[in-house]
PDB file of C-alpha atoms in Angstrom:
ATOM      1  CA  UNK C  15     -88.323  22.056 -31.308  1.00 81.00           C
ATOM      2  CA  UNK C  16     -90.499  24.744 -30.476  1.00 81.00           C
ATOM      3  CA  UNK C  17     -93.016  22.580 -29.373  1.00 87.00           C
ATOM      4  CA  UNK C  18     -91.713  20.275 -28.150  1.00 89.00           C
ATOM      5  CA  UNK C  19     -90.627  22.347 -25.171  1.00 88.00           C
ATOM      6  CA  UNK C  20     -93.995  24.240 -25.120  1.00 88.00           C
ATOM      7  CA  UNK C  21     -95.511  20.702 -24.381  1.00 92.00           C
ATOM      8  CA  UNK C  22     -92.514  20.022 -22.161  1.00 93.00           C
ATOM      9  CA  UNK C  23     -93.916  23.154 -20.129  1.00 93.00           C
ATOM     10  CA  UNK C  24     -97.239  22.281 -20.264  1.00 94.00           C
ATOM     11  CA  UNK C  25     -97.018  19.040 -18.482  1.00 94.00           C
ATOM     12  CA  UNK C  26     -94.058  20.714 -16.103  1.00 95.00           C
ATOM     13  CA  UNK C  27     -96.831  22.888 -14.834  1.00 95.00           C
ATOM     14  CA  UNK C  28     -99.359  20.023 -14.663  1.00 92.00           C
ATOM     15  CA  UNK C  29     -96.914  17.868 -12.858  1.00 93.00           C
ATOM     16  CA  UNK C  30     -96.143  20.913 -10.162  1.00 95.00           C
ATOM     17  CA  UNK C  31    -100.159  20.912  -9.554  1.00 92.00           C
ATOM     18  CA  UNK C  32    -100.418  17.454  -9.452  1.00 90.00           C
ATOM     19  CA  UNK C  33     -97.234  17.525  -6.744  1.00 93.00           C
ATOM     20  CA  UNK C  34     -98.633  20.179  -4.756  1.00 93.00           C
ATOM     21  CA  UNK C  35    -102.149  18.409  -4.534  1.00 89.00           C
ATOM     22  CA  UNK C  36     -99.786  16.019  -2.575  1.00 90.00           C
ATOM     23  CA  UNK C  37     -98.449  18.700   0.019  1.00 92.00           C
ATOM     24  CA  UNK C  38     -95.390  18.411  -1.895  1.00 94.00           C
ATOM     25  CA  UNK C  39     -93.391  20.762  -3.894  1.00 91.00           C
ATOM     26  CA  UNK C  40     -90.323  20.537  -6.590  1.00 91.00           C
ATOM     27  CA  UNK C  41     -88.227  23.898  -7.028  1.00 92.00           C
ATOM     28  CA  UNK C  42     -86.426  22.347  -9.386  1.00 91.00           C
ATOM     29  CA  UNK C  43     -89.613  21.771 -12.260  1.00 93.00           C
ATOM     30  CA  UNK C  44     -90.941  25.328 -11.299  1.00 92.00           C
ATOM     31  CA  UNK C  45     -87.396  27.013 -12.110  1.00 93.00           C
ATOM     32  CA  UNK C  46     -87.204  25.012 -15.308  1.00 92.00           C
ATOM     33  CA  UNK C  47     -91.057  26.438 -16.362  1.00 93.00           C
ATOM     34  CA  UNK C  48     -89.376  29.746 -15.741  1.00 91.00           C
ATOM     35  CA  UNK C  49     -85.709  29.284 -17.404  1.00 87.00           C
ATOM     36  CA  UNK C  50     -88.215  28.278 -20.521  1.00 86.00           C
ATOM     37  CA  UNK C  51     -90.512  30.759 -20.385  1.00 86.00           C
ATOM     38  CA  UNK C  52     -87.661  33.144 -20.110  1.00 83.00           C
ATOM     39  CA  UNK C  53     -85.409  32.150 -22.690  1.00 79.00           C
ATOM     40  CA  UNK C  54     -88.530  31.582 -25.166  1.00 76.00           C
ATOM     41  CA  UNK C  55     -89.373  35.171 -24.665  1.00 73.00           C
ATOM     42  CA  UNK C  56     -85.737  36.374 -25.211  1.00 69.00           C
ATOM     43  CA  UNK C  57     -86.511  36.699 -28.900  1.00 70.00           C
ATOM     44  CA  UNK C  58     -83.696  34.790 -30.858  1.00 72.00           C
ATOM     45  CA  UNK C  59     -83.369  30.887 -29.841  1.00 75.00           C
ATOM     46  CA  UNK C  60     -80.909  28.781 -31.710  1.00 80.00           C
ATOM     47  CA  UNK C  61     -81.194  25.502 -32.096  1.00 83.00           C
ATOM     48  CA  UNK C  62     -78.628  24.758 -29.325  1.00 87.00           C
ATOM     49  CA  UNK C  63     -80.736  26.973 -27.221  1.00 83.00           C
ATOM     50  CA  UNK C  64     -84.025  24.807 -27.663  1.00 85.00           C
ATOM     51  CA  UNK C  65     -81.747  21.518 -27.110  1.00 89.00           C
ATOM     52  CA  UNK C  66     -80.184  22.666 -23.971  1.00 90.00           C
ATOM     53  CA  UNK C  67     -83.804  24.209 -22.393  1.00 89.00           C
ATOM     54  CA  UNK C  68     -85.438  20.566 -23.404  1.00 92.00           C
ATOM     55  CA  UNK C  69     -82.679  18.630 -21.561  1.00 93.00           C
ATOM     56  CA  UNK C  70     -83.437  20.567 -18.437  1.00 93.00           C
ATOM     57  CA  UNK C  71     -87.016  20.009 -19.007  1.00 93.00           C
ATOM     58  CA  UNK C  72     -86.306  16.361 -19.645  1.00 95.00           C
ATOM     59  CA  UNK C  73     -84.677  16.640 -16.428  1.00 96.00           C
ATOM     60  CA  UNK C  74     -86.944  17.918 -13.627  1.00 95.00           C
ATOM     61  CA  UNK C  75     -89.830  16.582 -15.456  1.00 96.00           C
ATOM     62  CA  UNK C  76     -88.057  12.898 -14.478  1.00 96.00           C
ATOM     63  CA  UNK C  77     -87.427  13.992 -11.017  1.00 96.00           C
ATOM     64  CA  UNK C  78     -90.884  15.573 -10.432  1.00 96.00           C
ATOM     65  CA  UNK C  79     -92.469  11.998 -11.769  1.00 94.00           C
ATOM     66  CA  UNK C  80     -90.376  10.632  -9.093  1.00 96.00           C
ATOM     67  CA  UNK C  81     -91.890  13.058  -6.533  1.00 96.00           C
ATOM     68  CA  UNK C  82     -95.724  12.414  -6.909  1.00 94.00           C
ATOM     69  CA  UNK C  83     -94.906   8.162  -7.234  1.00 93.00           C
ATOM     70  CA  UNK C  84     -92.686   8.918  -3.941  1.00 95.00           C
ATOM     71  CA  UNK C  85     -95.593  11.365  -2.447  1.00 95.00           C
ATOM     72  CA  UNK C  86     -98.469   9.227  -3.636  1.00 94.00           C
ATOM     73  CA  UNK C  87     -96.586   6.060  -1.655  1.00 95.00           C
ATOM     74  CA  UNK C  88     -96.925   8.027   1.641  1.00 95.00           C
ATOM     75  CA  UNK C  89    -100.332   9.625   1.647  1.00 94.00           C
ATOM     76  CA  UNK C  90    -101.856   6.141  -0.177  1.00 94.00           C
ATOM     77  CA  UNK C  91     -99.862   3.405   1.319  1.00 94.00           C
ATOM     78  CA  UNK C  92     -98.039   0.846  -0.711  1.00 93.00           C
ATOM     79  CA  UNK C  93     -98.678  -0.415  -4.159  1.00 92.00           C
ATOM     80  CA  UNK C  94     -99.100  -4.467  -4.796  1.00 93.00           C
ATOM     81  CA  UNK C  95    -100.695  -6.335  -7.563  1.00 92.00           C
ATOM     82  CA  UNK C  96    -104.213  -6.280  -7.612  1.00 89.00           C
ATOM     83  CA  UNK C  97    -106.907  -7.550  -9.495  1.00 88.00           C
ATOM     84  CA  UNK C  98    -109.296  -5.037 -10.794  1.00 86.00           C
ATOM     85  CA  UNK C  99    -113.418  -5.475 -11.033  1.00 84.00           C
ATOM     86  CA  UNK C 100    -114.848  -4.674 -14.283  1.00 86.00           C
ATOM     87  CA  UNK C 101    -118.289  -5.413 -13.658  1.00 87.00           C
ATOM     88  CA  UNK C 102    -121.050  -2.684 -13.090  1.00 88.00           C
ATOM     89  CA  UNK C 103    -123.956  -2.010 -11.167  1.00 88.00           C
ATOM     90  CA  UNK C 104    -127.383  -0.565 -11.830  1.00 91.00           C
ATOM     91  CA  UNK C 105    -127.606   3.093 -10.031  1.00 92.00           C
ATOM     92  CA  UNK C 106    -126.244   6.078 -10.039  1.00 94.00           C
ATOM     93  CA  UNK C 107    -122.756   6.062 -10.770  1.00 95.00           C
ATOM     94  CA  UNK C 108    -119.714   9.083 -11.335  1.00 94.00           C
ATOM     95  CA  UNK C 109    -116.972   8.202 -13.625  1.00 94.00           C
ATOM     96  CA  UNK C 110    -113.760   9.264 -12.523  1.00 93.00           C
ATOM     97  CA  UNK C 111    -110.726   9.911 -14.898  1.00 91.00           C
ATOM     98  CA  UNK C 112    -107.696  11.747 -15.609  1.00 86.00           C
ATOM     99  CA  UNK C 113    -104.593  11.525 -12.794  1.00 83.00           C
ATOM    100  CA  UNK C 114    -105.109  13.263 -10.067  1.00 85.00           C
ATOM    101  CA  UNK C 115    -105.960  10.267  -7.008  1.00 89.00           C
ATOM    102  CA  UNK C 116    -106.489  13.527  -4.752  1.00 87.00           C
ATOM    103  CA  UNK C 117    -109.614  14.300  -6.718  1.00 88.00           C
ATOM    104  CA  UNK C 118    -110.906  10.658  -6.648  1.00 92.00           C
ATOM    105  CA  UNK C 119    -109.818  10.454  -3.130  1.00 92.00           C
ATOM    106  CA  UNK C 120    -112.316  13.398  -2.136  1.00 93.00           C
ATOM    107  CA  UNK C 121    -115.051  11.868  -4.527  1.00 94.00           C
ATOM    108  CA  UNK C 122    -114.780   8.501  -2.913  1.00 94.00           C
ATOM    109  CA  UNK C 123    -114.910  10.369   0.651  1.00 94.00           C
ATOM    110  CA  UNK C 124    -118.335  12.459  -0.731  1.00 96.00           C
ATOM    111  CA  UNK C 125    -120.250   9.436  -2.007  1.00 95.00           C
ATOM    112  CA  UNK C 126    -119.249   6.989   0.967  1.00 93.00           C
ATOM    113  CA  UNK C 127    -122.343   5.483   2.496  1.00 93.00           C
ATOM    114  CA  UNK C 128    -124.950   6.644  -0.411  1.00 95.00           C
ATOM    115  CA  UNK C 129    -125.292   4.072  -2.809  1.00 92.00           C
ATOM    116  CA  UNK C 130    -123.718   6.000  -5.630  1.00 95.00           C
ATOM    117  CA  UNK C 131    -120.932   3.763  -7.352  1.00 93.00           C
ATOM    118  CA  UNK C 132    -117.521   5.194  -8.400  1.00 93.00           C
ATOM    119  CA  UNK C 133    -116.067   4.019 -11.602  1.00 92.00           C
ATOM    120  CA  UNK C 134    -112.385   4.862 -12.767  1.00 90.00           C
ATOM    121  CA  UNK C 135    -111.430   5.212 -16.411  1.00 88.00           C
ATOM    122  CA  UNK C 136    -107.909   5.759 -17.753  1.00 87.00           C
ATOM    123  CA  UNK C 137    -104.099   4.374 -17.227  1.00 87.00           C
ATOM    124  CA  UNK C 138    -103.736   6.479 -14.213  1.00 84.00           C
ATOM    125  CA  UNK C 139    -107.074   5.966 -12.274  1.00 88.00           C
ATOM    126  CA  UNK C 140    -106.914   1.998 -13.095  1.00 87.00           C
ATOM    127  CA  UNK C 141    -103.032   2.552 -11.346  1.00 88.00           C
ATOM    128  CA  UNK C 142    -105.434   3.915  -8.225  1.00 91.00           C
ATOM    129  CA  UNK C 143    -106.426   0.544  -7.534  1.00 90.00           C
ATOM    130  CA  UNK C 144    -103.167  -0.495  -6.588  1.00 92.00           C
ATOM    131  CA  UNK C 145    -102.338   1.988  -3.186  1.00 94.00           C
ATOM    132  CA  UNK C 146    -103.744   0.287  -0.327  1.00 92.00           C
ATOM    133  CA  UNK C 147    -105.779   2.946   0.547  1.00 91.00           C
ATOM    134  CA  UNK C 148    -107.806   2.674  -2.252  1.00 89.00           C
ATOM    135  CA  UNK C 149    -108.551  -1.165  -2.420  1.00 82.00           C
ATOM    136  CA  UNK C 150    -110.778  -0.587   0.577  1.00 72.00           C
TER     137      UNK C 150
END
């Protein structure tokens, strides 16, 4: 159970980046990271301990995922069903993965106008092509 909730805090505190990337924040995740922290670091844990820390993980980790879709809606406009190029092109190219649509939103700013093609890789960046902002 152990670590399960240290996983459950590491993507708490990647999820809280990711969110405030967006402008956004979520005091709830942030004072789960430090209930856990603290209550890991209190020495003895019993089981109940781990199961009650892990359901409030469970819990603001749920509402934070809510936050970024609800956040990525307004700064990337809506999402619709799109069909998705996977062709190349010869040239230089970046490849683009991971989650964070901020990042690929400044490296599709940088390279705009100079030939150099942008590819995306992953569940997340494949998701990108969705918003309307990034279908143009």
């Amino acid at each position: 159970m152990y670590d399960i909730l240290l996983f459950l805090t590491k993507s708490l505190v990647l999820k809280i980046t990711e969110l405030t990337r967006l402008e956004k924040d979520n005091d709830e995740a942030y004072y789960a990271v430090l209930s856990t922290l603290a209550t890991m670091g209190a020495g003895e844990f019993s089981d109940e301990d781990y199961k009650n820390q892990i359901k409030i993980s469970l819990q603001a980790y749920h509402k934070i995922i809510k936050d970024i879709h609800y956040a990525q809606i307004e700064r990337y406009g809506n999402i619709s069903l799109t069909d998705v190029s996977f062709s190349t092109e010869e040239g230089k190219a970046i490849l683009v993965s991971g989650s964070d649509l901020n990042k690929l939103e400044k490296i599709l700013d940088a390279t705009k106008d100079t030939g150099i093609n942008v590819y995306t890789h992953g569940i997340e960046m494949l998701m990108a092509h969705s918003f309307d902002k990034f279908k143009s």
